[in-house]
């Protein structure tokens, strides 16, 4: 078991990684300013492909004062193109991921135990649709997510409603399908659990429509499937964890 040096973790900020956060000041953790390339700044209707690159990238191996060792990765993405939507999404990506990056950097600078071990992202491209899925991992095994979707042809954000429309889904149809998938997950994994009040609480909160709204990230994976990341309320450990589901 690891020895722990006392630390201050802004847990609320980590748990809200899928939510809407206020923009943070740029450059406060050595993040490159998300300025578009000159070739693209001339016009949004450019033939230059929209790229996603690192706004910040740090990695290495770290040992704290009592000898615990971690491999860590700290990466924040940016959409490298012109336009107001790209600039705004870049600010939102920094705001969402900066607290976790700062937590790791502060721990390393102070020789303290590492709480945040990984802040990283994956880019999925489906035609003109770019989905950026960011993940923050902690030493105790909790993962949180943040996703943005961007149309490379129009240089604009693809919001939740627009993303659902691409799959011919209304909000109501999505929430019904989401509840169906989570219900199936409970039936497969928790079928032997007693149907007591605690089970009903965990189940009902997991399948409730509110669970599939603002705090539920949506993205499109490499197979072109619409995916969601809702909370699954736990029977042990933390109150909940996030789970990725593909909507067939």
Coordinates of C-alpha atoms in Angstrom, one line a residue:
X1 CA 0.0 0.0 0.0
X2 CA 1.3 3.4 -0.9
X3 CA 2.4 5.9 1.8
X4 CA 0.7 9.2 1.3
X5 CA 1.9 12.7 2.0
X6 CA -0.9 15.1 2.9
X7 CA -2.3 16.9 -0.2
X8 CA -5.2 19.3 -1.1
X9 CA -7.3 17.9 -4.0
X10 CA -9.9 20.0 -5.6
X11 CA -12.1 17.0 -6.0
X12 CA -15.2 18.9 -7.0
X13 CA -13.4 20.3 -10.1
X14 CA -12.3 16.8 -11.1
X15 CA -15.8 15.3 -10.7
X16 CA -17.2 18.1 -12.9
X17 CA -14.9 17.4 -15.8
X18 CA -17.9 16.7 -18.1
X19 CA -19.7 19.9 -17.2
X20 CA -19.6 23.4 -18.5
X21 CA -16.8 25.3 -16.8
X22 CA -15.7 29.0 -16.9
X23 CA -12.7 29.8 -19.1
X24 CA -9.4 30.0 -17.2
X25 CA -6.7 32.5 -18.0
X26 CA -4.5 31.3 -20.8
X27 CA -0.8 30.7 -20.2
X28 CA -1.2 30.1 -16.4
X29 CA 0.4 26.6 -16.6
X30 CA 2.6 27.1 -19.6
X31 CA -0.1 26.3 -22.1
X32 CA 0.7 27.6 -25.6
X33 CA -1.7 30.3 -26.8
X34 CA -4.4 28.7 -29.0
X35 CA -3.8 30.9 -32.0
X36 CA -4.7 29.6 -35.5
X37 CA -2.1 29.0 -38.1
X38 CA -1.6 32.0 -40.5
X39 CA -2.7 30.0 -43.5
X40 CA -6.0 29.3 -41.9
X41 CA -6.5 32.7 -40.3
X42 CA -7.2 34.2 -43.7
X43 CA -10.4 32.4 -44.2
X44 CA -12.5 29.8 -42.4
X45 CA -13.3 28.2 -45.7
X46 CA -9.8 26.9 -46.2
X47 CA -8.7 23.6 -47.8
X48 CA -6.1 23.1 -45.1
X49 CA -7.1 20.2 -42.8
X50 CA -8.2 21.1 -39.3
X51 CA -5.6 19.7 -36.9
X52 CA -5.7 19.0 -33.2
X53 CA -2.4 19.4 -31.4
X54 CA -1.1 19.8 -27.9
X55 CA -1.6 23.1 -26.1
X56 CA 0.4 21.5 -23.3
X57 CA 2.4 18.3 -23.1
X58 CA 4.4 16.9 -20.2
X59 CA 5.2 13.3 -19.3
X60 CA 7.7 11.4 -17.3
X61 CA 8.4 9.3 -14.2
X62 CA 8.0 10.8 -10.8
X63 CA 9.0 9.7 -7.3
X64 CA 7.7 11.4 -4.2
X65 CA 9.4 12.0 -0.9
X66 CA 8.5 8.6 0.6
X67 CA 9.5 6.6 -2.5
X68 CA 6.3 6.1 -4.4
X69 CA 6.8 6.2 -8.1
X70 CA 4.4 7.0 -11.0
X71 CA 4.5 7.4 -14.7
X72 CA 2.5 10.5 -15.6
X73 CA 1.1 12.1 -18.7
X74 CA -0.3 15.7 -18.8
X75 CA -1.7 16.8 -22.2
X76 CA -4.3 19.4 -23.1
X77 CA -5.5 19.6 -26.7
X78 CA -6.3 22.6 -28.9
X79 CA -8.1 22.8 -32.2
X80 CA -5.6 24.5 -34.6
X81 CA -7.8 26.5 -36.9
X82 CA -9.4 29.9 -37.2
X83 CA -12.8 31.0 -36.0
X84 CA -14.7 32.0 -32.9
X85 CA -15.9 28.5 -32.1
X86 CA -12.5 27.0 -32.2
X87 CA -11.1 29.7 -30.0
X88 CA -13.9 29.3 -27.5
X89 CA -13.6 25.5 -27.4
X90 CA -9.9 25.9 -26.8
X91 CA -10.6 28.1 -23.8
X92 CA -13.1 25.6 -22.5
X93 CA -10.7 22.7 -22.9
X94 CA -8.1 24.6 -20.8
X95 CA -10.7 25.5 -18.2
X96 CA -11.9 21.9 -17.9
X97 CA -8.4 20.3 -17.7
X98 CA -6.2 22.9 -16.1
X99 CA -7.2 22.1 -12.5
X100 CA -6.1 18.5 -12.8
X101 CA -2.9 19.4 -14.5
X102 CA -2.1 22.0 -11.9
X103 CA -2.8 19.5 -9.2
X104 CA -0.2 17.1 -10.7
X105 CA 2.3 19.9 -11.3
X106 CA 1.9 21.2 -7.7
X107 CA 2.4 17.7 -6.3
X108 CA 5.6 17.1 -8.4
X109 CA 7.0 20.5 -7.4
X110 CA 6.4 19.8 -3.7
X111 CA 7.6 16.2 -3.7
X112 CA 4.2 15.1 -2.6
X113 CA 2.2 12.0 -3.6
X114 CA 0.7 12.1 -7.0
X115 CA -3.1 12.2 -7.1
X116 CA -3.7 13.0 -10.7
X117 CA -1.6 10.6 -12.8
X118 CA -2.9 11.2 -16.3
X119 CA -4.6 14.0 -18.3
X120 CA -4.8 12.9 -21.9
X121 CA -7.0 13.0 -25.0
X122 CA -8.0 11.0 -28.1
X123 CA -9.1 12.4 -31.4
X124 CA -11.7 10.6 -33.4
X125 CA -12.4 11.7 -37.1
X126 CA -15.5 10.7 -39.0
X127 CA -15.7 12.7 -42.2
X128 CA -15.8 16.3 -41.2
X129 CA -16.7 15.5 -37.6
X130 CA -13.9 15.7 -35.1
X131 CA -14.6 14.4 -31.6
X132 CA -12.0 15.1 -28.9
X133 CA -12.4 12.9 -25.8
X134 CA -10.3 14.0 -22.8
X135 CA -9.7 11.7 -19.8
X136 CA -8.4 12.5 -16.3
X137 CA -7.2 9.5 -14.2
X138 CA -6.4 9.5 -10.5
X139 CA -4.2 7.2 -8.4
X140 CA -7.2 5.6 -6.8
X141 CA -8.8 4.6 -10.1
X142 CA -11.4 7.3 -10.7
X143 CA -11.7 8.5 -14.3
X144 CA -13.5 11.6 -15.4
X145 CA -14.1 12.8 -19.0
X146 CA -14.6 15.9 -21.1
X147 CA -15.6 15.9 -24.8
X148 CA -16.0 18.5 -27.6
X149 CA -17.2 17.9 -31.1
X150 CA -16.2 20.1 -34.1
X151 CA -17.2 20.3 -37.7
X152 CA -14.0 20.8 -39.8
X153 CA -16.0 21.9 -42.9
X154 CA -17.8 24.7 -41.2
X155 CA -15.2 25.4 -38.5
X156 CA -17.9 25.4 -35.9
X157 CA -18.8 23.4 -32.8
X158 CA -21.3 20.6 -33.1
X159 CA -23.4 20.9 -30.0
X160 CA -25.4 18.2 -28.3
X161 CA -28.6 18.8 -30.3
X162 CA -26.7 18.9 -33.6
X163 CA -24.8 15.8 -32.8
X164 CA -28.0 13.9 -32.0
X165 CA -29.5 15.1 -35.2
X166 CA -26.7 13.6 -37.1
X167 CA -27.9 10.3 -35.8
X168 CA -31.6 11.1 -36.4
X169 CA -32.2 11.2 -32.7
X170 CA -34.3 13.6 -30.6
X171 CA -33.3 14.4 -27.0
X172 CA -36.2 12.2 -25.9
X173 CA -35.2 9.3 -28.1
X174 CA -31.6 9.6 -26.9
X175 CA -32.7 9.6 -23.2
X176 CA -34.9 6.5 -23.8
X177 CA -32.1 4.6 -25.5
X178 CA -29.6 5.7 -22.8
X179 CA -31.9 4.4 -20.1
X180 CA -32.3 1.1 -22.0
X181 CA -28.5 0.6 -22.2
X182 CA -28.0 1.4 -18.5
X183 CA -30.8 -0.9 -17.5
X184 CA -29.3 -3.7 -19.6
X185 CA -25.9 -3.1 -17.8
X186 CA -27.6 -3.4 -14.4
X187 CA -29.3 -6.6 -15.4
X188 CA -26.1 -8.1 -16.7
X189 CA -23.7 -7.1 -13.9
X190 CA -26.0 -6.8 -10.8
X191 CA -28.6 -9.4 -11.4
X192 CA -27.7 -11.3 -8.1
X193 CA -27.9 -8.2 -5.9
X194 CA -30.8 -8.0 -3.4
X195 CA -33.5 -5.6 -4.6
X196 CA -33.4 -3.6 -1.5
X197 CA -33.7 0.2 -1.0
X198 CA -30.0 0.7 -1.7
X199 CA -30.2 -1.2 -4.9
X200 CA -33.2 0.8 -6.0
X201 CA -31.4 4.1 -5.2
X202 CA -28.3 3.1 -7.3
X203 CA -30.5 1.8 -10.1
X204 CA -33.0 4.6 -10.2
X205 CA -30.4 7.4 -10.2
X206 CA -28.4 5.6 -12.9
X207 CA -31.4 5.3 -15.3
X208 CA -33.0 8.6 -14.5
X209 CA -33.3 11.0 -17.5
X210 CA -31.4 13.7 -15.6
X211 CA -28.3 11.4 -15.6
X212 CA -28.2 11.7 -19.4
X213 CA -28.3 15.5 -19.6
X214 CA -25.6 18.1 -19.0
X215 CA -23.1 15.9 -17.2
X216 CA -23.2 13.2 -19.8
X217 CA -20.5 13.6 -22.4
X218 CA -21.3 12.7 -26.0
X219 CA -18.8 11.8 -28.8
X220 CA -18.4 9.7 -31.9
X221 CA -15.8 6.9 -31.7
X222 CA -13.5 5.4 -34.3
X223 CA -16.3 3.0 -35.5
X224 CA -18.6 6.0 -36.2
X225 CA -20.8 5.1 -33.2
X226 CA -22.5 7.8 -31.1
X227 CA -21.2 7.2 -27.5
X228 CA -22.2 8.6 -24.1
X229 CA -20.5 8.7 -20.8
X230 CA -23.1 8.8 -18.0
X231 CA -22.7 8.2 -14.3
X232 CA -23.2 4.7 -12.9
X233 CA -24.0 4.9 -9.2
X234 CA -21.9 2.5 -7.3
X235 CA -22.5 -0.2 -4.7
X236 CA -19.1 0.1 -3.2
X237 CA -16.3 2.7 -3.1
X238 CA -17.1 6.1 -4.5
X239 CA -20.7 7.3 -5.0
X240 CA -20.4 6.8 -8.8
X241 CA -18.1 6.2 -11.7
X242 CA -18.4 7.2 -15.4
X243 CA -19.1 4.4 -18.0
X244 CA -18.7 4.6 -21.7
X245 CA -21.6 3.2 -23.8
X246 CA -21.9 3.0 -27.6
X247 CA -25.4 3.6 -28.8
X248 CA -25.9 0.9 -31.5

